[in-house]
Short mmCIF file of C-alpha atoms and ligand atoms in Angstrom, two decimals:
data_model
loop_
_atom_site.label_atom_id
_atom_site.label_comp_id
_atom_site.label_asym_id
_atom_site.label_seq_id
_atom_site.Cartn_x
_atom_site.Cartn_y
_atom_site.Cartn_z
CA MET A 1 26.95 -20.52 10.34
CA ASN A 2 27.38 -24.27 9.86
CA ASP A 3 25.72 -25.19 13.16
CA ILE A 4 22.56 -23.23 12.35
CA ALA A 5 19.93 -25.50 10.78
CA PRO A 6 19.13 -24.72 7.15
CA LEU A 7 15.78 -23.16 6.25
CA ARG A 8 13.88 -25.88 4.38
CA LEU A 9 11.52 -24.88 1.59
CA ALA A 10 8.70 -26.40 -0.38
CA ILE A 11 8.20 -24.63 -3.70
CA VAL A 12 4.77 -25.04 -5.27
CA GLY A 13 4.47 -23.78 -8.85
CA LEU A 14 7.43 -24.22 -11.18
CA GLY A 15 6.59 -21.90 -14.06
CA THR A 16 8.31 -18.61 -14.87
CA VAL A 17 8.69 -17.54 -11.24
CA GLY A 18 9.10 -20.95 -9.57
CA GLY A 19 11.75 -21.94 -12.13
CA GLY A 20 13.47 -18.60 -11.52
CA VAL A 21 13.57 -19.14 -7.76
CA ILE A 22 15.20 -22.57 -8.21
CA ARG A 23 17.76 -21.12 -10.61
CA LEU A 24 18.52 -18.18 -8.32
CA LEU A 25 19.00 -20.41 -5.28
CA GLU A 26 21.28 -22.71 -7.28
CA GLU A 27 23.39 -19.88 -8.68
CA ASN A 28 23.53 -17.51 -5.68
CA GLY A 29 23.02 -20.11 -2.93
CA ALA A 30 26.27 -19.47 -1.05
CA LEU A 31 25.81 -15.70 -0.99
CA VAL A 32 22.15 -16.00 -0.06
CA ALA A 33 23.12 -18.31 2.82
CA ARG A 34 25.65 -15.81 4.14
CA ARG A 35 23.07 -13.04 3.99
CA ALA A 36 20.34 -15.20 5.50
CA GLY A 37 22.62 -16.47 8.25
CA ARG A 38 21.84 -20.06 7.32
CA ALA A 39 21.62 -22.28 4.25
CA ILE A 40 18.41 -22.25 2.24
CA GLU A 41 17.51 -25.74 1.13
CA VAL A 42 14.78 -26.77 -1.29
CA VAL A 43 13.27 -29.92 0.19
CA ALA A 44 10.16 -30.46 -1.94
CA ILE A 45 8.69 -29.19 -5.20
CA SER A 46 5.26 -29.44 -6.74
CA ALA A 47 3.36 -28.35 -9.85
CA ARG A 48 0.72 -29.80 -12.13
CA ASP A 49 2.72 -31.75 -14.66
CA ARG A 50 5.65 -33.76 -13.35
CA GLY A 51 6.86 -34.63 -16.84
CA LYS A 52 7.18 -31.07 -18.15
CA ASP A 53 10.62 -29.91 -19.25
CA ARG A 54 11.35 -26.81 -17.17
CA GLY A 55 14.85 -26.14 -18.51
CA VAL A 56 16.36 -26.90 -15.11
CA ASP A 57 17.38 -30.21 -13.56
CA LEU A 58 14.87 -30.98 -10.80
CA SER A 59 15.77 -34.63 -10.32
CA HIS A 60 17.51 -34.02 -6.97
CA TYR A 61 14.40 -32.45 -5.39
CA GLU A 62 11.54 -34.48 -3.93
CA TRP A 63 8.50 -34.18 -6.20
CA VAL A 64 5.19 -34.02 -4.31
CA ASP A 65 1.91 -34.67 -6.11
CA ASP A 66 -0.33 -33.78 -3.20
CA MET A 67 0.50 -30.22 -2.18
CA ALA A 68 -2.01 -30.46 0.68
CA SER A 69 0.51 -32.68 2.48
CA LEU A 70 3.12 -29.90 2.64
CA PRO A 71 1.78 -27.57 5.37
CA SER A 72 1.87 -30.25 8.05
CA ARG A 73 5.29 -31.68 7.22
CA ALA A 74 7.76 -31.20 10.05
CA ASP A 75 10.73 -31.22 7.65
CA ILE A 76 9.47 -28.13 5.83
CA ASP A 77 9.92 -24.69 7.40
CA VAL A 78 8.41 -22.46 4.70
CA VAL A 79 5.97 -22.98 1.84
CA VAL A 80 6.54 -20.82 -1.25
CA GLU A 81 3.42 -20.53 -3.41
CA LEU A 82 4.04 -19.63 -7.06
CA ILE A 83 0.91 -21.02 -8.70
CA GLY A 84 -1.29 -17.92 -9.00
CA GLY A 85 -5.04 -17.33 -8.94
CA ALA A 86 -7.09 -15.53 -6.31
CA ASP A 87 -8.80 -18.69 -5.10
CA GLY A 88 -8.39 -22.40 -5.79
CA PRO A 89 -5.28 -24.34 -4.77
CA ALA A 90 -3.19 -21.26 -3.92
CA LEU A 91 -5.72 -20.01 -1.38
CA THR A 92 -6.31 -23.45 0.10
CA LEU A 93 -2.57 -23.87 0.56
CA ALA A 94 -2.20 -20.40 2.12
CA ARG A 95 -4.99 -21.05 4.61
CA GLN A 96 -3.63 -24.47 5.54
CA CYS A 97 -0.12 -23.10 6.08
CA LEU A 98 -1.11 -20.09 8.12
CA THR A 99 -3.57 -22.05 10.24
CA LEU A 100 -0.95 -24.68 10.99
CA GLY A 101 1.68 -22.03 11.75
CA LYS A 102 3.82 -22.56 8.64
CA PRO A 103 5.48 -19.39 7.24
CA PHE A 104 4.15 -18.60 3.79
CA VAL A 105 5.79 -16.71 0.90
CA THR A 106 3.86 -15.85 -2.25
CA ALA A 107 4.02 -13.75 -5.44
CA ASN A 108 0.26 -13.93 -5.85
CA LYS A 109 -1.22 -10.43 -6.03
CA ALA A 110 -4.67 -11.67 -7.00
CA MET A 111 -4.91 -13.74 -3.82
CA ILE A 112 -3.48 -10.98 -1.62
CA ALA A 113 -5.82 -8.36 -3.13
CA HIS A 114 -8.87 -10.54 -2.50
CA HIS A 115 -7.94 -12.39 0.68
CA GLY A 116 -4.90 -10.57 2.10
CA LEU A 117 -6.74 -9.18 5.09
CA ASP A 118 -8.07 -12.59 6.20
CA LEU A 119 -4.70 -14.19 5.59
CA ALA A 120 -2.96 -11.46 7.59
CA HIS A 121 -5.34 -12.03 10.52
CA GLN A 122 -4.59 -15.74 10.37
CA ALA A 123 -0.82 -15.20 10.14
CA GLU A 124 -0.91 -12.92 13.18
CA LYS A 125 -3.03 -15.36 15.13
CA SER A 126 -0.52 -18.14 14.42
CA GLY A 127 2.48 -15.82 14.85
CA VAL A 128 4.03 -16.64 11.47
CA ALA A 129 5.28 -14.74 8.44
CA LEU A 130 3.08 -13.90 5.47
CA LYS A 131 5.37 -12.39 2.83
CA TYR A 132 4.48 -11.14 -0.67
CA GLU A 133 7.20 -8.77 -1.95
CA ALA A 134 7.01 -10.21 -5.48
CA ALA A 135 3.29 -9.55 -5.69
CA VAL A 136 3.77 -5.86 -6.52
CA ALA A 137 6.13 -4.41 -9.12
CA GLY A 138 8.22 -7.57 -9.66
CA GLY A 139 11.80 -7.05 -8.56
CA ILE A 140 11.33 -3.58 -7.03
CA PRO A 141 11.47 -3.79 -3.21
CA VAL A 142 8.46 -1.50 -2.91
CA ILE A 143 6.61 -3.52 -0.26
CA LYS A 144 9.66 -3.31 1.95
CA GLY A 145 10.13 0.34 1.02
CA LEU A 146 6.63 1.32 2.10
CA ARG A 147 6.18 -1.17 4.92
CA GLU A 148 9.53 -0.42 6.56
CA GLY A 149 11.46 2.48 5.02
CA ALA A 150 8.54 4.90 4.77
CA ALA A 151 6.62 3.59 7.78
CA ALA A 152 7.03 6.85 9.72
CA ASN A 153 5.14 8.90 7.12
CA ARG A 154 1.56 9.84 6.43
CA ILE A 155 1.30 9.01 2.74
CA LYS A 156 -1.29 10.99 0.82
CA ARG A 157 -0.78 9.61 -2.63
CA VAL A 158 0.78 6.55 -4.23
CA TYR A 159 0.86 6.01 -7.97
CA GLY A 160 2.83 4.45 -10.73
CA ILE A 161 3.20 1.92 -13.49
CA LEU A 162 2.40 -1.48 -12.03
CA ASN A 163 1.97 -3.78 -14.99
CA GLY A 164 5.01 -4.83 -17.00
CA THR A 165 2.98 -6.42 -19.78
CA CYS A 166 0.99 -3.25 -20.50
CA ASN A 167 4.05 -1.06 -20.25
CA TYR A 168 5.92 -3.34 -22.61
CA ILE A 169 2.99 -3.26 -25.05
CA LEU A 170 2.51 0.53 -24.89
CA SER A 171 6.18 1.37 -25.22
CA THR A 172 6.65 -1.12 -28.08
CA MET A 173 3.59 0.33 -29.86
CA GLU A 174 5.16 3.76 -29.35
CA ARG A 175 8.54 2.70 -30.76
CA GLU A 176 7.36 0.47 -33.59
CA GLY A 177 3.89 1.86 -34.39
CA LYS A 178 2.38 -1.65 -34.08
CA ALA A 179 -1.17 -2.49 -32.95
CA PHE A 180 -1.46 -3.75 -29.38
CA SER A 181 -2.63 -7.24 -30.34
CA ASP A 182 0.59 -7.72 -32.35
CA VAL A 183 2.77 -7.01 -29.31
CA LEU A 184 0.88 -9.02 -26.69
CA ALA A 185 2.29 -12.35 -27.90
CA ASP A 186 5.85 -11.05 -27.37
CA ALA A 187 5.02 -10.08 -23.77
CA GLN A 188 3.64 -13.58 -23.19
CA ARG A 189 6.70 -15.22 -24.71
CA LEU A 190 8.96 -13.16 -22.44
CA GLY A 191 7.12 -14.46 -19.34
CA TYR A 192 5.61 -11.09 -18.33
CA ALA A 193 1.92 -11.86 -18.81
CA GLU A 194 -0.41 -13.59 -16.36
CA ALA A 195 -1.71 -17.08 -17.20
CA ASP A 196 -4.83 -15.22 -18.39
CA PRO A 197 -3.42 -12.10 -20.11
CA THR A 198 -6.78 -10.32 -19.98
CA PHE A 199 -5.88 -9.63 -16.33
CA ASP A 200 -2.96 -7.57 -17.65
CA ILE A 201 -4.52 -5.76 -20.58
CA ASP A 202 -7.81 -5.01 -18.83
CA GLY A 203 -6.01 -3.41 -15.87
CA ILE A 204 -7.07 -5.99 -13.27
CA ASP A 205 -3.53 -7.05 -12.39
CA ALA A 206 -2.50 -3.41 -11.85
CA ALA A 207 -5.63 -2.91 -9.74
CA HIS A 208 -4.73 -5.91 -7.56
CA LYS A 209 -1.33 -4.36 -6.96
CA LEU A 210 -2.71 -0.87 -6.38
CA SER A 211 -5.13 -2.11 -3.72
CA ILE A 212 -2.18 -3.69 -1.88
CA LEU A 213 -0.10 -0.49 -2.12
CA SER A 214 -3.06 1.56 -0.86
CA SER A 215 -3.36 -0.58 2.24
CA LEU A 216 0.35 -0.29 3.01
CA SER A 217 0.45 3.43 2.25
CA PHE A 218 -2.67 4.60 4.06
CA GLY A 219 -3.13 2.00 6.80
CA THR A 220 -6.48 1.01 5.31
CA GLU A 221 -8.07 -2.36 4.65
CA ILE A 222 -7.43 -3.67 1.15
CA ASP A 223 -10.37 -2.65 -1.02
CA PHE A 224 -9.92 -4.14 -4.48
CA PRO A 225 -13.63 -3.87 -5.49
CA SER A 226 -13.56 -0.09 -5.18
CA VAL A 227 -10.76 0.39 -7.76
CA ASP A 228 -12.04 2.05 -10.96
CA ILE A 229 -10.43 0.07 -13.76
CA THR A 230 -9.90 0.71 -17.48
CA GLY A 231 -7.34 -1.29 -19.42
CA ILE A 232 -5.41 -0.62 -22.62
CA ARG A 233 -7.50 -2.70 -25.02
CA HIS A 234 -8.92 0.37 -26.78
CA VAL A 235 -5.71 2.37 -27.04
CA LEU A 236 -4.84 2.75 -30.71
CA ALA A 237 -1.42 3.24 -32.25
CA ALA A 238 -2.98 6.54 -33.44
CA ASP A 239 -3.59 7.62 -29.81
CA ILE A 240 0.05 7.04 -29.02
CA ARG A 241 1.08 9.00 -32.13
CA GLU A 242 -1.23 11.94 -31.39
CA ALA A 243 -0.25 11.94 -27.71
CA ALA A 244 3.38 12.23 -28.83
CA ALA A 245 2.48 15.13 -31.12
CA LEU A 246 0.86 16.85 -28.13
CA GLY A 247 3.90 16.25 -25.87
CA PHE A 248 2.81 13.13 -23.97
CA LYS A 249 3.35 9.39 -23.66
CA VAL A 250 0.57 6.91 -22.97
CA ARG A 251 1.05 4.78 -19.86
CA LEU A 252 -1.28 2.58 -17.79
CA VAL A 253 -1.19 4.48 -14.50
CA ALA A 254 -2.45 3.20 -11.17
CA LEU A 255 -3.18 5.97 -8.70
CA ALA A 256 -4.53 6.01 -5.15
CA GLU A 257 -5.20 8.88 -2.78
CA CYS A 258 -6.59 8.90 0.68
CA GLU A 259 -8.44 12.04 1.53
CA ALA A 260 -7.95 13.21 5.08
CA GLU A 261 -9.71 15.68 7.33
CA GLY A 262 -8.35 16.67 10.73
CA GLY A 263 -5.78 13.85 10.57
CA ARG A 264 -8.48 11.27 9.86
CA ASN A 265 -8.90 9.39 6.55
CA ILE A 266 -12.29 10.11 5.00
CA GLY A 267 -12.27 8.52 1.59
CA LEU A 268 -10.20 6.28 -0.63
CA PHE A 269 -9.77 7.01 -4.32
CA GLN A 270 -8.21 4.23 -6.42
CA ARG A 271 -8.06 4.20 -10.20
CA VAL A 272 -6.20 2.29 -12.92
CA HIS A 273 -6.45 3.67 -16.42
CA PRO A 274 -4.37 4.66 -19.40
CA MET A 275 -3.17 8.24 -18.93
CA LEU A 276 -1.20 10.79 -20.88
CA VAL A 277 2.05 11.46 -19.09
CA PRO A 278 3.98 14.64 -20.01
CA VAL A 279 7.27 13.70 -21.69
CA ASP A 280 9.25 15.46 -18.95
CA HIS A 281 7.59 13.43 -16.14
CA PRO A 282 9.75 10.58 -14.73
CA LEU A 283 7.02 8.02 -15.51
CA ALA A 284 7.28 8.88 -19.23
CA HIS A 285 10.76 7.31 -19.23
CA VAL A 286 9.64 4.01 -17.75
CA ASP A 287 9.84 1.76 -20.80
CA GLY A 288 9.46 -1.92 -21.61
CA ALA A 289 8.61 -4.23 -18.70
CA LEU A 290 9.88 -1.71 -16.16
CA ASN A 291 7.59 -0.57 -13.36
CA ALA A 292 7.79 2.53 -11.20
CA VAL A 293 6.08 3.61 -8.01
CA VAL A 294 5.88 7.12 -6.59
CA ALA A 295 4.86 7.60 -2.97
CA GLU A 296 4.47 11.02 -1.40
CA GLY A 297 5.19 11.05 2.33
CA ASN A 298 4.66 14.05 4.60
CA PHE A 299 8.20 13.92 6.02
CA VAL A 300 10.27 12.01 3.46
CA GLY A 301 8.81 13.87 0.43
CA ARG A 302 8.54 12.13 -2.92
CA LEU A 303 9.96 8.61 -3.17
CA PHE A 304 10.50 7.11 -6.61
CA PHE A 305 11.06 3.36 -7.00
CA GLN A 306 11.92 1.95 -10.43
CA GLY A 307 13.00 -1.41 -11.77
CA ALA A 308 12.00 -4.56 -13.60
CA GLY A 309 8.32 -5.20 -12.93
CA ALA A 310 7.95 -8.69 -14.35
CA GLY A 311 9.84 -11.70 -15.64
CA GLU A 312 11.70 -14.62 -14.18
CA GLY A 313 14.86 -13.06 -12.70
CA PRO A 314 13.43 -9.92 -11.08
CA THR A 315 10.45 -11.75 -9.60
CA ALA A 316 12.64 -14.55 -8.25
CA SER A 317 14.85 -11.88 -6.67
CA ALA A 318 11.85 -10.53 -4.73
CA VAL A 319 10.66 -14.00 -3.67
CA VAL A 320 14.10 -14.95 -2.37
CA ALA A 321 14.37 -11.62 -0.50
CA ASP A 322 11.25 -12.68 1.42
CA ILE A 323 12.72 -16.12 2.08
CA ILE A 324 15.85 -14.44 3.48
CA ASP A 325 13.69 -12.35 5.83
CA VAL A 326 12.01 -15.51 7.09
CA ALA A 327 15.40 -17.17 7.57
CA ARG A 328 16.53 -14.17 9.65
CA ASP A 329 13.26 -14.23 11.56
CA GLU A 330 12.67 -10.65 10.39
CA TYR A 331 9.04 -10.16 9.71
CA GLY A 332 6.15 -8.26 11.19
CA PRO A 333 2.51 -7.71 10.37
CA ALA A 334 1.87 -8.21 6.66
CA PHE A 335 0.38 -4.75 6.10
CA ALA A 336 2.72 -2.79 8.35
CA MET A 337 0.38 -2.80 11.34
CA PRO A 338 -1.80 -5.42 13.02
CA ALA A 339 -4.60 -6.34 10.63
CA GLU A 340 -7.29 -5.29 13.12
CA TRP A 341 -5.89 -1.73 13.16
CA LEU A 342 -6.27 -1.24 9.40
CA GLN A 343 -9.12 1.22 8.81
CA ARG A 344 -12.10 0.52 6.58
CA GLN A 345 -12.62 3.40 4.15
CA VAL A 346 -15.49 4.62 2.06
CA LYS A 347 -14.85 5.11 -1.63
CA ALA A 348 -14.08 8.77 -2.37
CA ASP A 349 -16.37 10.65 -4.74
CA ALA A 350 -14.47 10.84 -8.07
CA GLY A 351 -16.96 13.37 -9.42
CA GLN A 352 -15.21 16.21 -7.59
CA ARG A 353 -11.85 15.66 -9.26
CA THR A 354 -10.34 18.16 -11.64
CA GLY A 355 -7.70 17.82 -14.33
CA ARG A 356 -6.98 17.90 -18.04
CA ALA A 357 -8.01 15.17 -20.43
CA TYR A 358 -7.20 13.86 -23.90
CA MET A 359 -10.23 13.05 -26.04
CA ARG A 360 -10.05 11.20 -29.34
CA PHE A 361 -12.92 10.88 -31.78
CA ARG A 362 -13.07 8.92 -35.03
CA VAL A 363 -15.69 10.67 -37.11
CA LYS A 364 -17.31 10.72 -40.52
CA ASP A 365 -15.47 13.14 -42.76
CA ARG A 366 -18.29 15.58 -43.56
CA PRO A 367 -19.19 19.23 -42.90
CA GLY A 368 -20.24 20.20 -39.39
CA VAL A 369 -18.71 17.29 -37.47
CA LEU A 370 -16.03 19.34 -35.75
CA ALA A 371 -18.71 21.93 -34.89
CA GLU A 372 -20.85 19.16 -33.36
CA ILE A 373 -17.98 18.07 -31.11
CA THR A 374 -17.04 21.60 -30.06
CA ALA A 375 -20.71 22.45 -29.39
CA ALA A 376 -20.98 19.45 -27.05
CA MET A 377 -17.84 20.66 -25.29
CA ARG A 378 -19.16 24.20 -25.02
CA ASP A 379 -22.47 22.95 -23.59
CA ALA A 380 -20.64 20.72 -21.10
CA ASN A 381 -18.46 23.67 -20.11
CA VAL A 382 -15.22 22.02 -21.28
CA SER A 383 -12.56 24.30 -22.69
CA ILE A 384 -10.13 23.10 -25.39
CA GLU A 385 -6.39 23.67 -24.98
CA SER A 386 -5.17 22.09 -28.25
CA VAL A 387 -6.63 20.12 -31.11
CA ILE A 388 -5.40 17.97 -34.01
CA GLN A 389 -7.48 16.75 -36.95
CA ARG A 390 -6.28 14.06 -39.39
CA ALA A 391 -7.82 13.17 -42.73
CA ALA A 392 -9.94 10.02 -43.03
CA VAL A 393 -8.10 6.67 -43.37
CA GLU A 394 -10.23 4.13 -45.28
CA ASP A 395 -13.34 3.26 -43.21
CA GLU A 396 -11.81 4.37 -39.90
CA GLY A 397 -13.02 7.94 -40.39
CA ALA A 398 -11.21 11.18 -39.74
CA LEU A 399 -9.48 11.51 -36.40
CA VAL A 400 -9.94 14.43 -34.02
CA ALA A 401 -7.68 14.46 -30.96
CA LEU A 402 -7.77 17.22 -28.40
CA VAL A 403 -6.56 18.16 -24.98
CA THR A 404 -8.83 20.06 -22.62
CA HIS A 405 -7.93 22.81 -20.21
CA GLN A 406 -7.95 22.07 -16.50
CA GLY A 407 -11.52 21.59 -15.31
CA ALA A 408 -13.99 19.30 -13.59
CA LEU A 409 -13.46 15.79 -14.98
CA ALA A 410 -17.18 15.09 -14.54
CA CYS A 411 -17.77 17.55 -17.42
CA ILE A 412 -15.85 15.22 -19.75
CA ASP A 413 -18.45 12.52 -19.05
CA ASP A 414 -21.07 15.11 -19.90
CA VAL A 415 -19.44 15.66 -23.32
CA LEU A 416 -19.63 11.93 -23.98
CA ARG A 417 -23.27 11.85 -22.89
CA ARG A 418 -24.12 14.71 -25.22
CA LEU A 419 -22.41 13.01 -28.17
CA GLY A 420 -23.79 9.56 -27.33
CA GLY A 421 -25.75 8.15 -30.27
CA SER A 422 -24.42 10.77 -32.73
CA ASP A 423 -24.14 9.18 -36.16
CA SER A 424 -21.11 11.39 -36.88
CA LEU A 425 -19.01 9.12 -34.64
CA VAL A 426 -17.48 6.01 -36.24
CA ASP A 427 -16.80 4.37 -32.86
CA THR A 428 -16.74 5.05 -29.12
CA PRO A 429 -14.55 8.07 -28.26
CA MET A 430 -11.42 7.49 -26.18
CA VAL A 431 -10.77 9.57 -23.07
CA MET A 432 -7.51 9.52 -21.15
CA HIS A 433 -6.82 11.82 -18.23
CA ILE A 434 -3.53 13.69 -18.06
CA LEU A 435 -1.08 13.12 -15.24
CA ASP A 436 -0.20 16.69 -14.22
P1 NAP B 501 3.21 -19.76 -14.65
O1 NAP B 501 4.44 -19.63 -15.46
O2 NAP B 501 1.91 -19.94 -15.33
O3 NAP B 501 3.44 -20.94 -13.60
C1 NAP B 501 2.44 -21.40 -12.78
C2 NAP B 501 2.88 -22.70 -12.13
O4 NAP B 501 1.85 -23.14 -11.26
C3 NAP B 501 3.16 -23.83 -13.11
O5 NAP B 501 4.31 -24.51 -12.74
C4 NAP B 501 1.94 -24.75 -12.98
O6 NAP B 501 2.22 -26.11 -13.14
C5 NAP B 501 1.57 -24.51 -11.54
N1 NAP B 501 0.15 -24.76 -11.33
C6 NAP B 501 -0.89 -24.15 -11.93
N2 NAP B 501 -2.06 -24.65 -11.47
C7 NAP B 501 -1.73 -25.61 -10.58
C8 NAP B 501 -2.48 -26.50 -9.79
N3 NAP B 501 -3.80 -26.51 -9.84
N4 NAP B 501 -1.80 -27.34 -8.98
C9 NAP B 501 -0.45 -27.36 -8.94
N5 NAP B 501 0.31 -26.52 -9.68
C10 NAP B 501 -0.32 -25.67 -10.48
O7 NAP B 501 3.03 -18.49 -13.71
P2 NAP B 501 4.14 -17.47 -13.21
O8 NAP B 501 4.31 -16.40 -14.21
O9 NAP B 501 5.33 -18.22 -12.73
O10 NAP B 501 3.37 -16.79 -11.98
C11 NAP B 501 3.27 -17.44 -10.73
C12 NAP B 501 2.77 -16.42 -9.72
O11 NAP B 501 3.65 -15.32 -9.64
C13 NAP B 501 1.40 -15.82 -10.05
O12 NAP B 501 0.72 -15.54 -8.85
C14 NAP B 501 1.76 -14.51 -10.74
O13 NAP B 501 0.75 -13.55 -10.67
C15 NAP B 501 2.95 -14.12 -9.91
N6 NAP B 501 3.89 -13.20 -10.54
C16 NAP B 501 4.35 -13.44 -11.80
C17 NAP B 501 5.28 -12.57 -12.36
C18 NAP B 501 5.83 -12.78 -13.73
O14 NAP B 501 6.53 -11.90 -14.23
N7 NAP B 501 5.57 -13.90 -14.38
C19 NAP B 501 5.71 -11.46 -11.62
C20 NAP B 501 5.21 -11.24 -10.34
C21 NAP B 501 4.31 -12.12 -9.79
P3 NAP B 501 2.72 -26.74 -14.54
O15 NAP B 501 3.98 -26.01 -14.88
O16 NAP B 501 2.95 -28.15 -14.23
O17 NAP B 501 1.62 -26.47 -15.53
N1 HSE B 502 1.74 -9.96 -15.40
C1 HSE B 502 2.41 -9.11 -14.49
C2 HSE B 502 2.90 -7.89 -15.22
C3 HSE B 502 3.57 -9.83 -13.87
O1 HSE B 502 2.93 -7.91 -16.44
O2 HSE B 502 3.24 -6.90 -14.57
C4 HSE B 502 4.23 -9.05 -12.76
O3 HSE B 502 3.40 -8.92 -11.67
#
């Protein structure tokens, strides 16, 4: 191994993930080198603030202020981007590297979701690696799993829990009965949240990841704009309590399906929203910052991937796995097939979907309110499976939580339309579909 030249890295971005990568390479360097077939050497590092204490000694690495100088340096074999952001410096760096033929490793799901297709074209044109394992589900090797392990399958559906911050918040609310705003700060302190945590709690981060998984699963072009997105901002501790009473847990679920006809894809459905998951479903047991991904292949059957979805160690593990692949010269097209063969899909019509739903209303505690809700449901042709009513708490009103029978989900929207503007409602009703 000694006569094989080391793989020389530039690491740009030294926050939670960048710091983790440095620590991992320092601690596991000898083992990583044996697995990679050559030493992995950090040659240059860069971030915004040179003076920041990062809890790790960086004095023996060359600090570079101008990251634009890195792609053309002959003494750097791979650039590892751990800054974040769909555009800006991360994208500029990616384009420079791939155009100049420099292998590029990133954890940046926002950039891949928005620009992955263009970057993949460029990587293929230059014949270099574009690797992004850490961009989806943190430490879980799900990109590799779908891109390589399940590559022989037609995948009809891929779904799961893709945001560690939201899962940490929801499962902590469930355990401790706290409001979501009280738990968010903990998730930030633990290094799970994005620089702008609204990306997490509003479901955008999970949607970035889902659009990447869809492309890998279905052989389609990444289509982030067509993901329907609802975050967890309006989930109350009371929803989690009532869901538990009804036999469910609340999880932010990302789900994609590609409808096919005669072996041809005809529509892409992608949605991220909080769902009620039956307590006996495997996703109900995914707690804290764990993530899980289920992919249903026509030959392999159901695959279930689970592991740490965020945080320094797990994400660094995924980044270094990509670096090892580059060191071994093991890489192929970024989205499992040449970018020009990925199919463009129309957005599937969600109006045809059926299922059960949870509906929660906070209402004025007065005669006739329950009748008003049930009349709207009758008129919208929605049948009720179970219902709970709780007495009024201060000015929050009485709470009515119900689960519908299986039916057209478009009818649920009709219920909301019929109740819209009713002065019996204290606030906007909450609807969560049920993962059956
Ligand atoms: P972070 O802790 O906020 O670190 C970001 C780093 O980028 C910092 O070192 C920062 O420099 C540097 N940076 C920001 N803007 C810069 C600029 N304009 N020029 C140069 N450097 C700049 O973020 P992170 O959590 O490590 O996330 C990094 C990437 O990994 C993101 O794409 C994120 O989505 C992804 N990711 C994160 C996780 C996770 O659990 N945290 C998991 C999977 C993927 P300073 O330190 O000097 O301010
Ligand atoms: N903010 C992301 C999350 C980091 O919470 O899942 C991992 O991608």
